PDB file of N, CA and C in Angstrom:
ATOM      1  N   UNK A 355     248.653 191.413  36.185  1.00  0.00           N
ATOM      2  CA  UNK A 355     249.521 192.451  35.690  1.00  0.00           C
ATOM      3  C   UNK A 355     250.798 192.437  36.514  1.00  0.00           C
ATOM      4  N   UNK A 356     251.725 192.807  35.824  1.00  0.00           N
ATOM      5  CA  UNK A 356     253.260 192.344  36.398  1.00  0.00           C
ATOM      6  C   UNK A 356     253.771 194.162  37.142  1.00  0.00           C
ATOM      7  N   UNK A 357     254.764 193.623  37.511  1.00  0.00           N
ATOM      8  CA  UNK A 357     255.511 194.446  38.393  1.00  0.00           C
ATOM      9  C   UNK A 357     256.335 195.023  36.957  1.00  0.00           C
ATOM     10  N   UNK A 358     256.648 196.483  36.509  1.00  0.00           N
ATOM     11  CA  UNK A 358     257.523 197.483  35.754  1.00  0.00           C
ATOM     12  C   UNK A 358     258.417 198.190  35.780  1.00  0.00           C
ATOM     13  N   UNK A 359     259.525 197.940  35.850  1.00  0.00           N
ATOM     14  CA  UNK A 359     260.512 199.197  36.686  1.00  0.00           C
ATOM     15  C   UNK A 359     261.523 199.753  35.288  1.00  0.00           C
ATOM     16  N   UNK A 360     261.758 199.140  33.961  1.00  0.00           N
ATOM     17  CA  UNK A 360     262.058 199.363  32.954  1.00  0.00           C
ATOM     18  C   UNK A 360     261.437 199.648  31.697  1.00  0.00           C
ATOM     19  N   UNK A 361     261.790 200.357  31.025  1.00  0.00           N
ATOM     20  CA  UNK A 361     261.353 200.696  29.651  1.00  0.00           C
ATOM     21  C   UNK A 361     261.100 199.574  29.009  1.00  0.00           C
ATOM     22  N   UNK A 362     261.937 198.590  29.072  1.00  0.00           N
ATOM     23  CA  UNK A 362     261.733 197.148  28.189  1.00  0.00           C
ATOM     24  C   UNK A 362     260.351 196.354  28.852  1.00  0.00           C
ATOM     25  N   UNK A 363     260.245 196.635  30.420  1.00  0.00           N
ATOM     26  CA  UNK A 363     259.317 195.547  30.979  1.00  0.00           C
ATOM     27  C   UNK A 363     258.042 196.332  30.905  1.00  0.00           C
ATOM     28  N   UNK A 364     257.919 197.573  30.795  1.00  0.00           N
ATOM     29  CA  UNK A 364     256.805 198.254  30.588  1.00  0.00           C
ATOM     30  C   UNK A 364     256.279 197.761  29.298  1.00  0.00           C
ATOM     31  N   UNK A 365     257.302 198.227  27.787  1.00  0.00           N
ATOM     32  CA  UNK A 365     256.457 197.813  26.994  1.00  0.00           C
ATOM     33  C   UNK A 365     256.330 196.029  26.826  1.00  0.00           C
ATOM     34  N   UNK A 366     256.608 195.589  27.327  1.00  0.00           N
ATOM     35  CA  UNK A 366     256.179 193.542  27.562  1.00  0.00           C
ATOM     36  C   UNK A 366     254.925 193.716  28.667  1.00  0.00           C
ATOM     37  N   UNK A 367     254.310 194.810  29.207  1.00  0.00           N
ATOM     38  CA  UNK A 367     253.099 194.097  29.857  1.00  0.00           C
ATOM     39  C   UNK A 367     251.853 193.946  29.087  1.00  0.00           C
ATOM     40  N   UNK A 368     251.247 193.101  29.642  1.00  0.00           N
ATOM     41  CA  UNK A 368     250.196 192.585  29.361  1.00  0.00           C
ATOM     42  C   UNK A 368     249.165 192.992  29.575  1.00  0.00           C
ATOM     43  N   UNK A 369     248.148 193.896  28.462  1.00  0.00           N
ATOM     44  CA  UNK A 369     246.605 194.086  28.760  1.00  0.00           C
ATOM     45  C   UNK A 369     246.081 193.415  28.815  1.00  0.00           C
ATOM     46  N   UNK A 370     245.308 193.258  29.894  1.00  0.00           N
ATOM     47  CA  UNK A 370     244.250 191.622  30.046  1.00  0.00           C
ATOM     48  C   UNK A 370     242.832 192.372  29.759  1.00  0.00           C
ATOM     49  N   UNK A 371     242.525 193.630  29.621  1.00  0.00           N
ATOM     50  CA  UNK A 371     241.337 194.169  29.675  1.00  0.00           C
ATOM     51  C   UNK A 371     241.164 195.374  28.601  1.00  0.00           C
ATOM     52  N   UNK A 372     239.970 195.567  27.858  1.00  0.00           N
ATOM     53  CA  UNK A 372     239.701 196.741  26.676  1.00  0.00           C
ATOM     54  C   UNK A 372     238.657 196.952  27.218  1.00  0.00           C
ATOM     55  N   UNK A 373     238.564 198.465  27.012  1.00  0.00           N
ATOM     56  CA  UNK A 373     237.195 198.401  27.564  1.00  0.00           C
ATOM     57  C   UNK A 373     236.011 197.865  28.477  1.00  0.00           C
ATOM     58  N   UNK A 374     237.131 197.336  29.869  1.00  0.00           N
ATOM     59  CA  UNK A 374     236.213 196.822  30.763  1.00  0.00           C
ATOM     60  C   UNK A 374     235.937 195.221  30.144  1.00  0.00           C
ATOM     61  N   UNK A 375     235.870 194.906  28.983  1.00  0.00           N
ATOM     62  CA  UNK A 375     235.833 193.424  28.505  1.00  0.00           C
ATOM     63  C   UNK A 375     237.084 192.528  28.159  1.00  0.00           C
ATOM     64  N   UNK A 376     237.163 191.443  29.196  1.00  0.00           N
ATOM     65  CA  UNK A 376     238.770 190.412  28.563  1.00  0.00           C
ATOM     66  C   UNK A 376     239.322 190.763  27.136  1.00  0.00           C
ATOM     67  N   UNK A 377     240.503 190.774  27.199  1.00  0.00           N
ATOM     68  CA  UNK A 377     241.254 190.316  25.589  1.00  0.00           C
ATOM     69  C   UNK A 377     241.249 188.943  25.801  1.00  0.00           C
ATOM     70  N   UNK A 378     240.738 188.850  24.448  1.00  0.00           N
ATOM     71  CA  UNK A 378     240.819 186.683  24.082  1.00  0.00           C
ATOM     72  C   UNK A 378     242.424 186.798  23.421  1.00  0.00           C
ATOM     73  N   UNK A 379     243.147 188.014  22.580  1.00  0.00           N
ATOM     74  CA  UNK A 379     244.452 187.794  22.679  1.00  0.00           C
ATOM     75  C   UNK A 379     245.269 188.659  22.885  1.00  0.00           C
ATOM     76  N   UNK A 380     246.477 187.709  23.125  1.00  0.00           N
ATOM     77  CA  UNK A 380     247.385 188.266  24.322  1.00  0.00           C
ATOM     78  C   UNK A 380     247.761 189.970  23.461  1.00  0.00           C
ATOM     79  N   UNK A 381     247.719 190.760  24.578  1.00  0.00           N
ATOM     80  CA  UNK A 381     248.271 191.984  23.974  1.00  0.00           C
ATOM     81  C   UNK A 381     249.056 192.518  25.029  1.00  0.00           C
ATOM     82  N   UNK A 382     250.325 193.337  24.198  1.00  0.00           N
ATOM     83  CA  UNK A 382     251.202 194.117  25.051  1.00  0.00           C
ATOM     84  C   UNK A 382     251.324 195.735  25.083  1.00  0.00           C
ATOM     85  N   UNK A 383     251.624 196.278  26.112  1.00  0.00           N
ATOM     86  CA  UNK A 383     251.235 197.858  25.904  1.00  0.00           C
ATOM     87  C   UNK A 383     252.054 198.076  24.477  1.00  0.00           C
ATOM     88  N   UNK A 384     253.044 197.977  24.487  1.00  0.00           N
ATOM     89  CA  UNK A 384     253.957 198.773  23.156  1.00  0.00           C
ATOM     90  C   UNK A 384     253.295 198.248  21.968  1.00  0.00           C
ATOM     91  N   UNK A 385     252.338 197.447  21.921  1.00  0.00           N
ATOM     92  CA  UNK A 385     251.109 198.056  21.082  1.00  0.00           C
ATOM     93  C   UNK A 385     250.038 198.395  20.629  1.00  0.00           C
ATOM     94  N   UNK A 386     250.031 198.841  21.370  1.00  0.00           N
ATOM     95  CA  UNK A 386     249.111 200.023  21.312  1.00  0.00           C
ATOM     96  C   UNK A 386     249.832 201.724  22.018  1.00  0.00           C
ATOM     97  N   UNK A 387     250.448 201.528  22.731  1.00  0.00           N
ATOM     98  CA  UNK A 387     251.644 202.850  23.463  1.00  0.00           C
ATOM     99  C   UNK A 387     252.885 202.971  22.925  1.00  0.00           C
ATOM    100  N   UNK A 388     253.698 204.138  22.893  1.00  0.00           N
ATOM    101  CA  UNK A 388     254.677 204.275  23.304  1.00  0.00           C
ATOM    102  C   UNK A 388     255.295 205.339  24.601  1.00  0.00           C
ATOM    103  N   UNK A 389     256.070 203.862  24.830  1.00  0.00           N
ATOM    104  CA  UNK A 389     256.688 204.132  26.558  1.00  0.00           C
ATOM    105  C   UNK A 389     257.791 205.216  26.124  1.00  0.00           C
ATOM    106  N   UNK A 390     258.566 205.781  27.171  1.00  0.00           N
ATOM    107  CA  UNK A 390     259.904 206.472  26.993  1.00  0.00           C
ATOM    108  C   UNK A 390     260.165 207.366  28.159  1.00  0.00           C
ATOM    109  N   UNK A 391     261.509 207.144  28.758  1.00  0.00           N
ATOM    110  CA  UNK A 391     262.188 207.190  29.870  1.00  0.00           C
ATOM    111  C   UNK A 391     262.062 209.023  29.628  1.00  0.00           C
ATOM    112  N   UNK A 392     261.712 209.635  30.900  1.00  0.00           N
ATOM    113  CA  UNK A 392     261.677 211.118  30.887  1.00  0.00           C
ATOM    114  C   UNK A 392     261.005 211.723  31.666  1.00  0.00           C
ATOM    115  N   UNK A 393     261.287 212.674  32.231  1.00  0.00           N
ATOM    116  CA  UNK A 393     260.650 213.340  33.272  1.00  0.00           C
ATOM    117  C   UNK A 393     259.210 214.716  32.431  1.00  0.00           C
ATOM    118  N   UNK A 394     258.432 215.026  32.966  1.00  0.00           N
ATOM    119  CA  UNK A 394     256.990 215.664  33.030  1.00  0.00           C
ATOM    120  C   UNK A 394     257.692 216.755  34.282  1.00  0.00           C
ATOM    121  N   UNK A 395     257.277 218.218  33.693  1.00  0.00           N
ATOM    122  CA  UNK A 395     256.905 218.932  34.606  1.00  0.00           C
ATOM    123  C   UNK A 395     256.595 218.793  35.801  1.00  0.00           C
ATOM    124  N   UNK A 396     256.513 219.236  36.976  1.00  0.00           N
ATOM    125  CA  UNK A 396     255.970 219.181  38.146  1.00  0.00           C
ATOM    126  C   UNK A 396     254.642 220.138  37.671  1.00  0.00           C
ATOM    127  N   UNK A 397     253.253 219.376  37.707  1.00  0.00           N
ATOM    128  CA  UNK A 397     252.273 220.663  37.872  1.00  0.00           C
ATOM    129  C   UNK A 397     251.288 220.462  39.238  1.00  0.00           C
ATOM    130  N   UNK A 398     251.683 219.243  40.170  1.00  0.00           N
ATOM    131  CA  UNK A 398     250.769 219.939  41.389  1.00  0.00           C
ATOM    132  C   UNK A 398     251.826 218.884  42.493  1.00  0.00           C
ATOM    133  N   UNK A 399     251.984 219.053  43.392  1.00  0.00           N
ATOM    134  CA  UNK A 399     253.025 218.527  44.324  1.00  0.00           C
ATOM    135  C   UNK A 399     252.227 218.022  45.402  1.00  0.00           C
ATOM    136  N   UNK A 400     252.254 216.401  45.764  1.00  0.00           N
ATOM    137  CA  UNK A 400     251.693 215.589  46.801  1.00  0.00           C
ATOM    138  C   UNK A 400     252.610 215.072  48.089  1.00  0.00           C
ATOM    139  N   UNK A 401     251.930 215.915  49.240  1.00  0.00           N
ATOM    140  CA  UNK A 401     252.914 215.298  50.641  1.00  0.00           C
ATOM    141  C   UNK A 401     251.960 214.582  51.433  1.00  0.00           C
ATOM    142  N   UNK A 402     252.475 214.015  52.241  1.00  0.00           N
ATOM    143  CA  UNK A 402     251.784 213.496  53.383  1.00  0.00           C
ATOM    144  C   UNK A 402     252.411 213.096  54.960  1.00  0.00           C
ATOM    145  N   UNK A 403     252.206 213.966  55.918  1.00  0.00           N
ATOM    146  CA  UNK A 403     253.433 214.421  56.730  1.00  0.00           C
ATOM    147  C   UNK A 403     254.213 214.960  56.653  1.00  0.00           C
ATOM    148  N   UNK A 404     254.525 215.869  55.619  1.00  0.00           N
ATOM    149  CA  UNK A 404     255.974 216.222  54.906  1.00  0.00           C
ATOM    150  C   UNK A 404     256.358 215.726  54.450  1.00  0.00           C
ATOM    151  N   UNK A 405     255.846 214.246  53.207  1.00  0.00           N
ATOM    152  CA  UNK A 405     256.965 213.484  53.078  1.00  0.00           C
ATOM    153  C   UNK A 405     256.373 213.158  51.363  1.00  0.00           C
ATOM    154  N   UNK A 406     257.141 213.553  50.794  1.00  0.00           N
ATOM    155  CA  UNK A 406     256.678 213.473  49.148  1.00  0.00           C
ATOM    156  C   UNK A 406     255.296 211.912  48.865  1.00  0.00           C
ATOM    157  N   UNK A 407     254.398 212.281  48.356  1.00  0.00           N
ATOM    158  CA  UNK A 407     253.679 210.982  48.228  1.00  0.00           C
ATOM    159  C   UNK A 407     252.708 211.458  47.036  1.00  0.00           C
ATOM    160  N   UNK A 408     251.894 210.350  46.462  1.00  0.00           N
ATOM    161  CA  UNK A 408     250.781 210.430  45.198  1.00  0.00           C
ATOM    162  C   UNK A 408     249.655 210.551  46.191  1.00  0.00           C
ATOM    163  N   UNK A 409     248.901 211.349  45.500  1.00  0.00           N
ATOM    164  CA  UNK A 409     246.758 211.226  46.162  1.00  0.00           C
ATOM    165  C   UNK A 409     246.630 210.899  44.736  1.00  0.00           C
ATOM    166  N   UNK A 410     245.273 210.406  45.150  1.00  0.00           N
ATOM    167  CA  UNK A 410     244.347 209.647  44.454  1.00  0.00           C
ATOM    168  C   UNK A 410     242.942 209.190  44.694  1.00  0.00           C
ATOM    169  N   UNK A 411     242.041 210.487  44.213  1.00  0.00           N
ATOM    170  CA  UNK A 411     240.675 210.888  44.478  1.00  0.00           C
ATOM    171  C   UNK A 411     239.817 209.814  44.058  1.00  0.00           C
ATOM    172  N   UNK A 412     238.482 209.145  45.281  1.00  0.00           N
ATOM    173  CA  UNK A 412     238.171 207.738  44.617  1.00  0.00           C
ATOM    174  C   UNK A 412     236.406 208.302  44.894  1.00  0.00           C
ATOM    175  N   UNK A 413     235.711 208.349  43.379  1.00  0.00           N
ATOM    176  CA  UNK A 413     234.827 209.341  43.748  1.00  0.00           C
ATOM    177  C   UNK A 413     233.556 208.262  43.859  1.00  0.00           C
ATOM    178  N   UNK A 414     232.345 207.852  43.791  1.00  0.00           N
ATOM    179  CA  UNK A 414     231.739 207.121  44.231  1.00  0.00           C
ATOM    180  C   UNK A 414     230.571 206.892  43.141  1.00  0.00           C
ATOM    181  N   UNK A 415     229.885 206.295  42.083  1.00  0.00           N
ATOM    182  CA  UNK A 415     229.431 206.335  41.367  1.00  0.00           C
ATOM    183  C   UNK A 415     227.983 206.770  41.763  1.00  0.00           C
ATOM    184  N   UNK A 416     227.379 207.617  40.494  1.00  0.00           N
ATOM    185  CA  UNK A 416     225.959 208.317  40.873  1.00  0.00           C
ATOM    186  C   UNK A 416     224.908 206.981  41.562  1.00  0.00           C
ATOM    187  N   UNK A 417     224.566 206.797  42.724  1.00  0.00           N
ATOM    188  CA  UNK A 417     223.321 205.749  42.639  1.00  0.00           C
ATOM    189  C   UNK A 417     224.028 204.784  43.723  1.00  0.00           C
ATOM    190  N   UNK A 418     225.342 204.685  43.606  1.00  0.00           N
ATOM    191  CA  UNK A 418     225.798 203.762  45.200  1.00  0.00           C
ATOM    192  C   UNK A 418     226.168 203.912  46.654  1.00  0.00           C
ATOM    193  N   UNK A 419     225.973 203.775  47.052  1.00  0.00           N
ATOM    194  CA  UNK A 419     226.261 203.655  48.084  1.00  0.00           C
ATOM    195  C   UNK A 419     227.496 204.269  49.181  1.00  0.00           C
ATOM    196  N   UNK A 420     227.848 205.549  49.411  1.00  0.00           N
ATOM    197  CA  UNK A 420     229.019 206.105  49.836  1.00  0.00           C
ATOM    198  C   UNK A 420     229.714 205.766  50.884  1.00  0.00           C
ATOM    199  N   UNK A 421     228.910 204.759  51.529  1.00  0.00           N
ATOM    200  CA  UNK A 421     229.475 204.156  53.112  1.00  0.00           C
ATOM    201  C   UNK A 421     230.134 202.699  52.612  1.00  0.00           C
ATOM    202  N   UNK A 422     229.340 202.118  51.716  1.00  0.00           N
ATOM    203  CA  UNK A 422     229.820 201.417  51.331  1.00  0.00           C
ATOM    204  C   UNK A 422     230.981 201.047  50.606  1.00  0.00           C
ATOM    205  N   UNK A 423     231.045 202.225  49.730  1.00  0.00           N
ATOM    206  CA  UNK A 423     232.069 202.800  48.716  1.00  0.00           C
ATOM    207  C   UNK A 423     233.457 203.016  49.628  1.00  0.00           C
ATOM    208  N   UNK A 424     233.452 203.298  50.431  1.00  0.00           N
ATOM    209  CA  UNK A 424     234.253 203.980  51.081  1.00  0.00           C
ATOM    210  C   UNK A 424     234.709 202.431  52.343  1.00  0.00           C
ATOM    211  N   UNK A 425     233.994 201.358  52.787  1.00  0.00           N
ATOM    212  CA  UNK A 425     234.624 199.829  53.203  1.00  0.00           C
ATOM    213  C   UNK A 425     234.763 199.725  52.312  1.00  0.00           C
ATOM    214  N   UNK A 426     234.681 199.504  51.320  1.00  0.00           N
ATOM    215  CA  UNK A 426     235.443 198.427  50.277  1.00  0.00           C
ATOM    216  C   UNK A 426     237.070 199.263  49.803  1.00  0.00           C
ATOM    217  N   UNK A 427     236.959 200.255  49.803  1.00  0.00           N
ATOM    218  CA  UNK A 427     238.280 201.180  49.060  1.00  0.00           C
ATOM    219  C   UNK A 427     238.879 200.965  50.613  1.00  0.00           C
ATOM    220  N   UNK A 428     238.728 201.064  52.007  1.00  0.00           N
ATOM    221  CA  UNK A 428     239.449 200.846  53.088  1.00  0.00           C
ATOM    222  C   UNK A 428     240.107 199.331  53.218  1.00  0.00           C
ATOM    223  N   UNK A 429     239.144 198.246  52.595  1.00  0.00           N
ATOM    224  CA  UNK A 429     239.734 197.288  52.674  1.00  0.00           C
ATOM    225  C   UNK A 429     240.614 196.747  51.290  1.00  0.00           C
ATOM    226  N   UNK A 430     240.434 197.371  50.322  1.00  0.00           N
ATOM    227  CA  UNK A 430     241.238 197.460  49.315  1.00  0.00           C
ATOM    228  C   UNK A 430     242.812 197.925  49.902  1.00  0.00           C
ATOM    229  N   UNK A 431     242.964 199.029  50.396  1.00  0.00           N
ATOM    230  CA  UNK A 431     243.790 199.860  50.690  1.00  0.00           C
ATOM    231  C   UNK A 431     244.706 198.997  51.545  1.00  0.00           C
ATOM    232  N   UNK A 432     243.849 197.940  52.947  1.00  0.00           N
ATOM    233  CA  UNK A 432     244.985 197.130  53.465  1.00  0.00           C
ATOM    234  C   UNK A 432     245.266 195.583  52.675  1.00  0.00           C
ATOM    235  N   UNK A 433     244.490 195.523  51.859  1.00  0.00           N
ATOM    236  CA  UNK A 433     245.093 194.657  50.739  1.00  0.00           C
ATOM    237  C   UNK A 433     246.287 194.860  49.836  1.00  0.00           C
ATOM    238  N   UNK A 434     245.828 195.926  49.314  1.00  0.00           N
ATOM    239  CA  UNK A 434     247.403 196.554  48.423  1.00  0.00           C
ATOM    240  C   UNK A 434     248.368 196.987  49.680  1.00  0.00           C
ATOM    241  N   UNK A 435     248.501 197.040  51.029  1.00  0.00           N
ATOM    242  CA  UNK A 435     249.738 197.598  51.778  1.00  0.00           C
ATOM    243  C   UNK A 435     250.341 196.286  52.215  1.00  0.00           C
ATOM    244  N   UNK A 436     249.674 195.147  51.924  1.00  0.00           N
ATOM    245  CA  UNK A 436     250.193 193.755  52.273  1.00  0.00           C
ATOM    246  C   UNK A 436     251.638 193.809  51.202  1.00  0.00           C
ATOM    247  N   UNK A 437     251.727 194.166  50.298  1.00  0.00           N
ATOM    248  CA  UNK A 437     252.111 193.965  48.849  1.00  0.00           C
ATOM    249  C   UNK A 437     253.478 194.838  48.574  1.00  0.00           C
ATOM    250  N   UNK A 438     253.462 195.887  49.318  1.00  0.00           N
ATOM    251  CA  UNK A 438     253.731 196.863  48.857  1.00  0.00           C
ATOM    252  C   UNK A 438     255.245 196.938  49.333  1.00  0.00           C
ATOM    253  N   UNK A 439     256.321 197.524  49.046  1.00  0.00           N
ATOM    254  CA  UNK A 439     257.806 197.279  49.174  1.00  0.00           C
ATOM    255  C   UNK A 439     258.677 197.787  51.149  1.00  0.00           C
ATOM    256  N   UNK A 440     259.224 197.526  51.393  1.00  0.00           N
ATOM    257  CA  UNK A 440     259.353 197.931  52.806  1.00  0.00           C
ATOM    258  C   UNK A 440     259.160 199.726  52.826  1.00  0.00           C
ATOM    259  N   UNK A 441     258.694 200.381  54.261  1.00  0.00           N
ATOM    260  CA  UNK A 441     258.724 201.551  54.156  1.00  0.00           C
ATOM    261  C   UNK A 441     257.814 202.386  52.928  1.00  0.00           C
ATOM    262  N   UNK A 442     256.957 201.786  52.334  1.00  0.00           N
ATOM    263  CA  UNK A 442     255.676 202.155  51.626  1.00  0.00           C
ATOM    264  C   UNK A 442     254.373 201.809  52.030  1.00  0.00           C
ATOM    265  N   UNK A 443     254.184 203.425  52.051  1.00  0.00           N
ATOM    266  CA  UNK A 443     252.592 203.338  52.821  1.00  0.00           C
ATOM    267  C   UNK A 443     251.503 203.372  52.285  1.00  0.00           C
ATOM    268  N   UNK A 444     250.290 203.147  52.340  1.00  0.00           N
ATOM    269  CA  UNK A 444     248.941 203.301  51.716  1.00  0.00           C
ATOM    270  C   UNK A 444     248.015 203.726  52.431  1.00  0.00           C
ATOM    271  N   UNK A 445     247.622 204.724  52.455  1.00  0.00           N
ATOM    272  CA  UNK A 445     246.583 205.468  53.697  1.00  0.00           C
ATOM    273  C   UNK A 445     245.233 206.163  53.032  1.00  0.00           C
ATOM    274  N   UNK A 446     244.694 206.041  53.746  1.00  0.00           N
ATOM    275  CA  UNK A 446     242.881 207.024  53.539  1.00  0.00           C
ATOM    276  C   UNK A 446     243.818 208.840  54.266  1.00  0.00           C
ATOM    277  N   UNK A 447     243.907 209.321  53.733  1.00  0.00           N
ATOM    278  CA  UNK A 447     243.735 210.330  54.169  1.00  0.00           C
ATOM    279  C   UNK A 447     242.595 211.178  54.942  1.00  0.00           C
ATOM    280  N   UNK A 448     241.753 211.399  53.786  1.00  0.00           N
ATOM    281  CA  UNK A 448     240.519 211.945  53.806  1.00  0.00           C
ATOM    282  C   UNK A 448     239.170 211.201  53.588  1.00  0.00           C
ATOM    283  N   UNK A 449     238.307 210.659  54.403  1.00  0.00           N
ATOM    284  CA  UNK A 449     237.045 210.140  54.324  1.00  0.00           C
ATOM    285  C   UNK A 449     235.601 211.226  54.114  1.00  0.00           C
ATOM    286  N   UNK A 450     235.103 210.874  52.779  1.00  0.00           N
ATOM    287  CA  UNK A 450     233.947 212.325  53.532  1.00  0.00           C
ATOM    288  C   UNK A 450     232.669 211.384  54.065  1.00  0.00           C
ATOM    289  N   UNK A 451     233.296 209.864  54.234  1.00  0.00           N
ATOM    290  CA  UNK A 451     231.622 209.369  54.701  1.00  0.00           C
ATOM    291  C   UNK A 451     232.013 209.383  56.218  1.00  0.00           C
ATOM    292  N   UNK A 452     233.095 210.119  56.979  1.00  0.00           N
ATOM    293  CA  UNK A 452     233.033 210.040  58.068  1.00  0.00           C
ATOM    294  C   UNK A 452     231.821 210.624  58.886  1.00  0.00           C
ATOM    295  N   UNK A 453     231.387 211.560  58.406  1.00  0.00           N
ATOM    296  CA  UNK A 453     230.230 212.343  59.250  1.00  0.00           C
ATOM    297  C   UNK A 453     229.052 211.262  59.127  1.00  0.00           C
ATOM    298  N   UNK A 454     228.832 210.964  57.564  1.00  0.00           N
ATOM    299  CA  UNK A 454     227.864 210.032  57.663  1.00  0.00           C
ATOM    300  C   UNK A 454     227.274 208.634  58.938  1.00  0.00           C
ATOM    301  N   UNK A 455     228.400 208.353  58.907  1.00  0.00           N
ATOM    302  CA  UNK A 455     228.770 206.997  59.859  1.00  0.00           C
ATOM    303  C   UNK A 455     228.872 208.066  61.293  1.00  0.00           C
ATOM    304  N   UNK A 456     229.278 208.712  61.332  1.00  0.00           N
ATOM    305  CA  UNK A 456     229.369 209.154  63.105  1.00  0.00           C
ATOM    306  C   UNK A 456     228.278 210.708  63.074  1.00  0.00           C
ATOM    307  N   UNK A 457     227.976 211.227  62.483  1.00  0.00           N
ATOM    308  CA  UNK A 457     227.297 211.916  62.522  1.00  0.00           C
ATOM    309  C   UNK A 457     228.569 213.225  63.156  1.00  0.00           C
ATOM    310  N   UNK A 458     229.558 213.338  63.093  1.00  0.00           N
ATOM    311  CA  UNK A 458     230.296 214.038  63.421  1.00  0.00           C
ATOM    312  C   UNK A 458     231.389 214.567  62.488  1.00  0.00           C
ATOM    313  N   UNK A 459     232.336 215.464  62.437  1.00  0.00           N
ATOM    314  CA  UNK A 459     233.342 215.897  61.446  1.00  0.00           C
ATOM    315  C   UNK A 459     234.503 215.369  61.610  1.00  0.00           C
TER     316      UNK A 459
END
């Protein structure tokens, strides 16, 4: 999946996936979507340090493993910060398997 910063390059990307199963052909969002340049309400406001940012709650499926769940999304996390544009960060904020692993808060 490509990098988007325009209305035109948004609708030219490429779904490689439906439903969790490959597309055998090539498909582009604009059809099946329509894109369009515009701002959304503010309805909940994300900082981190004071400093405007997105969260993004990563919840752990019924039956796996939460310690586990939680290395793999840490090493995800310094995978995508390899990537990511100068002065953009990617952080764990909040762990709740910390107690687990240390037995502490």
């Amino acid at each position: 999946m490509g990098e988007a910063k325009t209305i035109d390059e948004f609708n030219h990307l490429v779904i490689n996936q439906r439903g969790g199963q490959a597309n055998y052909i090539r498909m582009h969002l604009s059809q099946v979507a329509r894109t369009e340049e515009g701002m959304a309400d503010a309805l909940r406001i994300s900082r981190a340090m004071g400093t405007p940012g997105v969260s993004l709650n990563i919840l752990k499926q019924r039956g796996s493993n939460a310690v586990q769940v939680a290395k793999a999304v840490r090493a995800k996390v310094l995978e995508i910060q390899k990537g990511l544009p100068e002065g953009m960060t990617l952080a764990v904020n909040f762990d709740a398997t910390r107690y687990i692993r240390t037995g502490r808060p």
